[in-house]
Amino acid sequence: MRIRFYGTRGSSPVCRDGTRRHGGNTTCLRVLSACLPRDTALLIDAGSGLVEAARDLRAEGIRKVLLLMTHYHHDHTMGFPIAGTTLDPSVEVHVFGPREDGTGPREVFDALMRPPHFPVPFSRIEGHVRVHGIDQMETQRLLVHREAGFVWQAAPGPDEESGPRTGPDQDPRFPPSDCLRVRMTRTVHPEYTVSYRLEEGPTGRVAALLTDHEASDEVPDRLRTHLQGVHLLIQDAQYSHSQWKGSKAGYGHGTGAFAAQVMHAVGAVRLGLTHHDPEADDPQVDAIREEARRTLVALEGRDPGDLLFSARDYQEEEV
Ligand SMILES: [Zn+2]
Ligand SMILES: [Zn+2]
C-alpha cells in the first residue's frame, strides 16, 4: 500500500516562495493498493489537491473513484466542484462522508454547487456521482476487493473477523482478509469529522489519517484503539505547542508534540505531519517537525530519523 499526497496544506491554499518545498494545495490523499480494482482510485478529501489528483486519474484511465470525506470545511471540499473526475459523466464517483442531523455529502455538495457559488448544480452530476452518508462511524466500514469492487456495511464485532462470516452484512465476495478495510472514528473538531484507518488484508499493512483533530494533554482511549499498531500515521500538526497554548486552542488542530505523543502511544512505525498552517513558511513547518522529533527523543530515548517527516505535495510513501 502506498500513500500519495496531493495536498498537505490546511485552511487555505498558498503559493509563495516560502512555501514551495512543502507545497500549497489543501488536503487530498490517494491510497494506492493492490486490493483496489484496476480501474478504481481511492482518495481522501477533496481540497484543492483533488484538482491535481483528478488530472492523474484521467490520464491513467480511472473509471471509478471512491472519495472518503473527513468533513466539509472549505479546505477539504474546494476541489470537488472543479475536479475533472466530478464533471466527467464517464467516471463513476462514490462520495462517503459524515451525515449528521440530516446533512451529509449530498446536502453539502448540493449547497456548494448551487448558483451563484458554481454554475453546474449537483443535480446535473447525480447520474454518475453517488453519495453514502456515514452516520454510524464506529460500526460502519468499507471493504474494497480487487475483483468484487466495494461494499459498504456495518462492521462486525471484534470476534467476527476471524470466525465464520454470518449475518446480513456479510457478503462472501468480500472476505476481509482479501480486502482493503476502511474503519472510522470521530475526531475532536468543531464539526462531525472522521479519522480513517486503512487496513490492507493480504499484507497486513495499516495506514491512518488523523486530520483536523484538536491536540490534548493526554491521548484519548478511543484514538489509542483506532490507531493501534499503524505502520504510517498521517496527522494534523498545524501549530507549534506554544501557538496552540497561546491562541489556537479550540480551533480543532494538532501540534508536532501531540502528534509525536500519539505516535508513541499507539506504537505507530512512521509519522507524517500534515495540514500545514498557511501562515507557515517551510522553515516553520520544519520547526514543527523538530518539535515532534524532540518529543519522540524524550519519550523513546532515540532519534526517529526518517520515521518522522513533514508531508509534501506530490510525495509518495510506502506504508
Ligand atoms: Zn482542515
Ligand atoms: Zn476542519
PDB file of N, CA and C in Angstrom, residues 129-164:
ATOM      1  N   VAL A 129     -22.463  10.586  -9.896  1.00  0.00           N
ATOM      2  CA  VAL A 129     -21.915  10.797  -8.549  1.00  0.00           C
ATOM      3  C   VAL A 129     -22.921  10.284  -7.521  1.00  0.00           C
ATOM      4  N   ARG A 130     -22.531   9.272  -6.757  1.00  0.00           N
ATOM      5  CA  ARG A 130     -23.415   8.692  -5.736  1.00  0.00           C
ATOM      6  C   ARG A 130     -22.854   9.055  -4.362  1.00  0.00           C
ATOM      7  N   VAL A 131     -23.754   9.225  -3.396  1.00  0.00           N
ATOM      8  CA  VAL A 131     -23.291   9.595  -2.052  1.00  0.00           C
ATOM      9  C   VAL A 131     -23.663   8.508  -1.045  1.00  0.00           C
ATOM     10  N   HIS A 132     -22.822   8.380  -0.027  1.00  0.00           N
ATOM     11  CA  HIS A 132     -23.032   7.382   1.026  1.00  0.00           C
ATOM     12  C   HIS A 132     -22.773   8.093   2.357  1.00  0.00           C
ATOM     13  N   GLY A 133     -23.794   8.284   3.143  1.00  0.00           N
ATOM     14  CA  GLY A 133     -23.653   9.011   4.403  1.00  0.00           C
ATOM     15  C   GLY A 133     -23.104   8.126   5.518  1.00  0.00           C
ATOM     16  N   ILE A 134     -22.200   8.708   6.287  1.00  0.00           N
ATOM     17  CA  ILE A 134     -21.650   8.000   7.447  1.00  0.00           C
ATOM     18  C   ILE A 134     -22.333   8.558   8.686  1.00  0.00           C
ATOM     19  N   ASP A 135     -23.263   7.795   9.253  1.00  0.00           N
ATOM     20  CA  ASP A 135     -23.905   8.288  10.470  1.00  0.00           C
ATOM     21  C   ASP A 135     -23.623   7.384  11.665  1.00  0.00           C
ATOM     22  N   GLN A 136     -22.962   6.255  11.410  1.00  0.00           N
ATOM     23  CA  GLN A 136     -22.599   5.327  12.498  1.00  0.00           C
ATOM     24  C   GLN A 136     -21.119   4.992  12.319  1.00  0.00           C
ATOM     25  N   MET A 137     -20.254   5.999  12.474  1.00  0.00           N
ATOM     26  CA  MET A 137     -18.871   5.760  12.051  1.00  0.00           C
ATOM     27  C   MET A 137     -18.142   4.716  12.881  1.00  0.00           C
ATOM     28  N   GLU A 138     -18.646   4.427  14.074  1.00  0.00           N
ATOM     29  CA  GLU A 138     -17.960   3.411  14.880  1.00  0.00           C
ATOM     30  C   GLU A 138     -18.309   1.997  14.417  1.00  0.00           C
ATOM     31  N   THR A 139     -19.408   1.836  13.675  1.00  0.00           N
ATOM     32  CA  THR A 139     -19.808   0.483  13.288  1.00  0.00           C
ATOM     33  C   THR A 139     -19.855   0.265  11.771  1.00  0.00           C
ATOM     34  N   GLN A 140     -19.844   1.317  10.979  1.00  0.00           N
ATOM     35  CA  GLN A 140     -19.824   1.124   9.532  1.00  0.00           C
ATOM     36  C   GLN A 140     -18.389   0.899   9.059  1.00  0.00           C
ATOM     37  N   ARG A 141     -18.263   0.251   7.906  1.00  0.00           N
ATOM     38  CA  ARG A 141     -16.931   0.144   7.300  1.00  0.00           C
ATOM     39  C   ARG A 141     -17.074  -0.072   5.803  1.00  0.00           C
ATOM     40  N   LEU A 142     -15.978   0.183   5.132  1.00  0.00           N
ATOM     41  CA  LEU A 142     -15.927  -0.011   3.679  1.00  0.00           C
ATOM     42  C   LEU A 142     -14.939  -1.142   3.394  1.00  0.00           C
ATOM     43  N   LEU A 143     -15.357  -2.086   2.550  1.00  0.00           N
ATOM     44  CA  LEU A 143     -14.455  -3.146   2.112  1.00  0.00           C
ATOM     45  C   LEU A 143     -14.253  -3.010   0.609  1.00  0.00           C
ATOM     46  N   VAL A 144     -13.006  -3.076   0.169  1.00  0.00           N
ATOM     47  CA  VAL A 144     -12.722  -2.987  -1.262  1.00  0.00           C
ATOM     48  C   VAL A 144     -11.938  -4.232  -1.670  1.00  0.00           C
ATOM     49  N   HIS A 145     -12.398  -4.864  -2.743  1.00  0.00           N
ATOM     50  CA  HIS A 145     -11.798  -6.122  -3.201  1.00  0.00           C
ATOM     51  C   HIS A 145     -11.414  -5.993  -4.670  1.00  0.00           C
ATOM     52  N   ARG A 146     -10.266  -6.524  -5.024  1.00  0.00           N
ATOM     53  CA  ARG A 146      -9.735  -6.323  -6.381  1.00  0.00           C
ATOM     54  C   ARG A 146     -10.698  -6.789  -7.476  1.00  0.00           C
ATOM     55  N   GLU A 147     -11.357  -7.936  -7.263  1.00  0.00           N
ATOM     56  CA  GLU A 147     -12.284  -8.420  -8.299  1.00  0.00           C
ATOM     57  C   GLU A 147     -13.728  -8.002  -8.029  1.00  0.00           C
ATOM     58  N   ALA A 148     -14.130  -7.983  -6.757  1.00  0.00           N
ATOM     59  CA  ALA A 148     -15.551  -7.804  -6.436  1.00  0.00           C
ATOM     60  C   ALA A 148     -15.978  -6.334  -6.360  1.00  0.00           C
ATOM     61  N   GLY A 149     -15.032  -5.404  -6.264  1.00  0.00           N
ATOM     62  CA  GLY A 149     -15.399  -3.991  -6.150  1.00  0.00           C
ATOM     63  C   GLY A 149     -15.454  -3.564  -4.698  1.00  0.00           C
ATOM     64  N   PHE A 150     -16.531  -2.895  -4.303  1.00  0.00           N
ATOM     65  CA  PHE A 150     -16.586  -2.447  -2.912  1.00  0.00           C
ATOM     66  C   PHE A 150     -17.954  -2.721  -2.308  1.00  0.00           C
ATOM     67  N   VAL A 151     -17.978  -2.809  -0.986  1.00  0.00           N
ATOM     68  CA  VAL A 151     -19.232  -2.940  -0.258  1.00  0.00           C
ATOM     69  C   VAL A 151     -19.150  -2.056   0.977  1.00  0.00           C
ATOM     70  N   TRP A 152     -20.250  -1.446   1.287  1.00  0.00           N
ATOM     71  CA  TRP A 152     -20.356  -0.522   2.423  1.00  0.00           C
ATOM     72  C   TRP A 152     -21.269  -1.196   3.418  1.00  0.00           C
ATOM     73  N   GLN A 153     -20.761  -1.506   4.601  1.00  0.00           N
ATOM     74  CA  GLN A 153     -21.540  -2.344   5.502  1.00  0.00           C
ATOM     75  C   GLN A 153     -21.316  -1.985   6.969  1.00  0.00           C
ATOM     76  N   ALA A 154     -22.158  -2.578   7.814  1.00  0.00           N
ATOM     77  CA  ALA A 154     -21.954  -2.458   9.248  1.00  0.00           C
ATOM     78  C   ALA A 154     -20.751  -3.312   9.625  1.00  0.00           C
ATOM     79  N   ALA A 155     -19.967  -2.863  10.572  1.00  0.00           N
ATOM     80  CA  ALA A 155     -18.751  -3.590  10.959  1.00  0.00           C
ATOM     81  C   ALA A 155     -19.107  -4.784  11.831  1.00  0.00           C
ATOM     82  N   PRO A 156     -18.289  -5.842  11.772  1.00  0.00           N
ATOM     83  CA  PRO A 156     -18.522  -6.989  12.641  1.00  0.00           C
ATOM     84  C   PRO A 156     -18.040  -6.703  14.048  1.00  0.00           C
ATOM     85  N   GLY A 157     -18.441  -7.558  14.976  1.00  0.00           N
ATOM     86  CA  GLY A 157     -17.897  -7.475  16.327  1.00  0.00           C
ATOM     87  C   GLY A 157     -16.448  -7.903  16.304  1.00  0.00           C
ATOM     88  N   PRO A 158     -15.736  -7.699  17.420  1.00  0.00           N
ATOM     89  CA  PRO A 158     -14.297  -7.974  17.437  1.00  0.00           C
ATOM     90  C   PRO A 158     -13.941  -9.435  17.159  1.00  0.00           C
ATOM     91  N   ASP A 159     -14.833 -10.390  17.480  1.00  0.00           N
ATOM     92  CA  ASP A 159     -14.504 -11.809  17.270  1.00  0.00           C
ATOM     93  C   ASP A 159     -14.829 -12.288  15.868  1.00  0.00           C
ATOM     94  N   GLU A 160     -15.580 -11.491  15.170  1.00  0.00           N
ATOM     95  CA  GLU A 160     -16.151 -11.976  13.916  1.00  0.00           C
ATOM     96  C   GLU A 160     -15.138 -12.042  12.782  1.00  0.00           C
ATOM     97  N   GLU A 161     -14.101 -11.213  12.880  1.00  0.00           N
ATOM     98  CA  GLU A 161     -13.158 -11.086  11.779  1.00  0.00           C
ATOM     99  C   GLU A 161     -12.537 -12.432  11.399  1.00  0.00           C
ATOM    100  N   SER A 162     -12.159 -13.210  12.418  1.00  0.00           N
ATOM    101  CA  SER A 162     -11.502 -14.472  12.124  1.00  0.00           C
ATOM    102  C   SER A 162     -12.500 -15.630  12.080  1.00  0.00           C
ATOM    103  N   GLY A 163     -13.679 -15.438  12.651  1.00  0.00           N
ATOM    104  CA  GLY A 163     -14.663 -16.516  12.716  1.00  0.00           C
ATOM    105  C   GLY A 163     -15.498 -16.592  11.445  1.00  0.00           C
ATOM    106  N   PRO A 164     -16.551 -17.425  11.473  1.00  0.00           N
ATOM    107  CA  PRO A 164     -17.389 -17.551  10.275  1.00  0.00           C
ATOM    108  C   PRO A 164     -18.104 -16.246   9.962  1.00  0.00           C
TER     109      PRO A 164
END
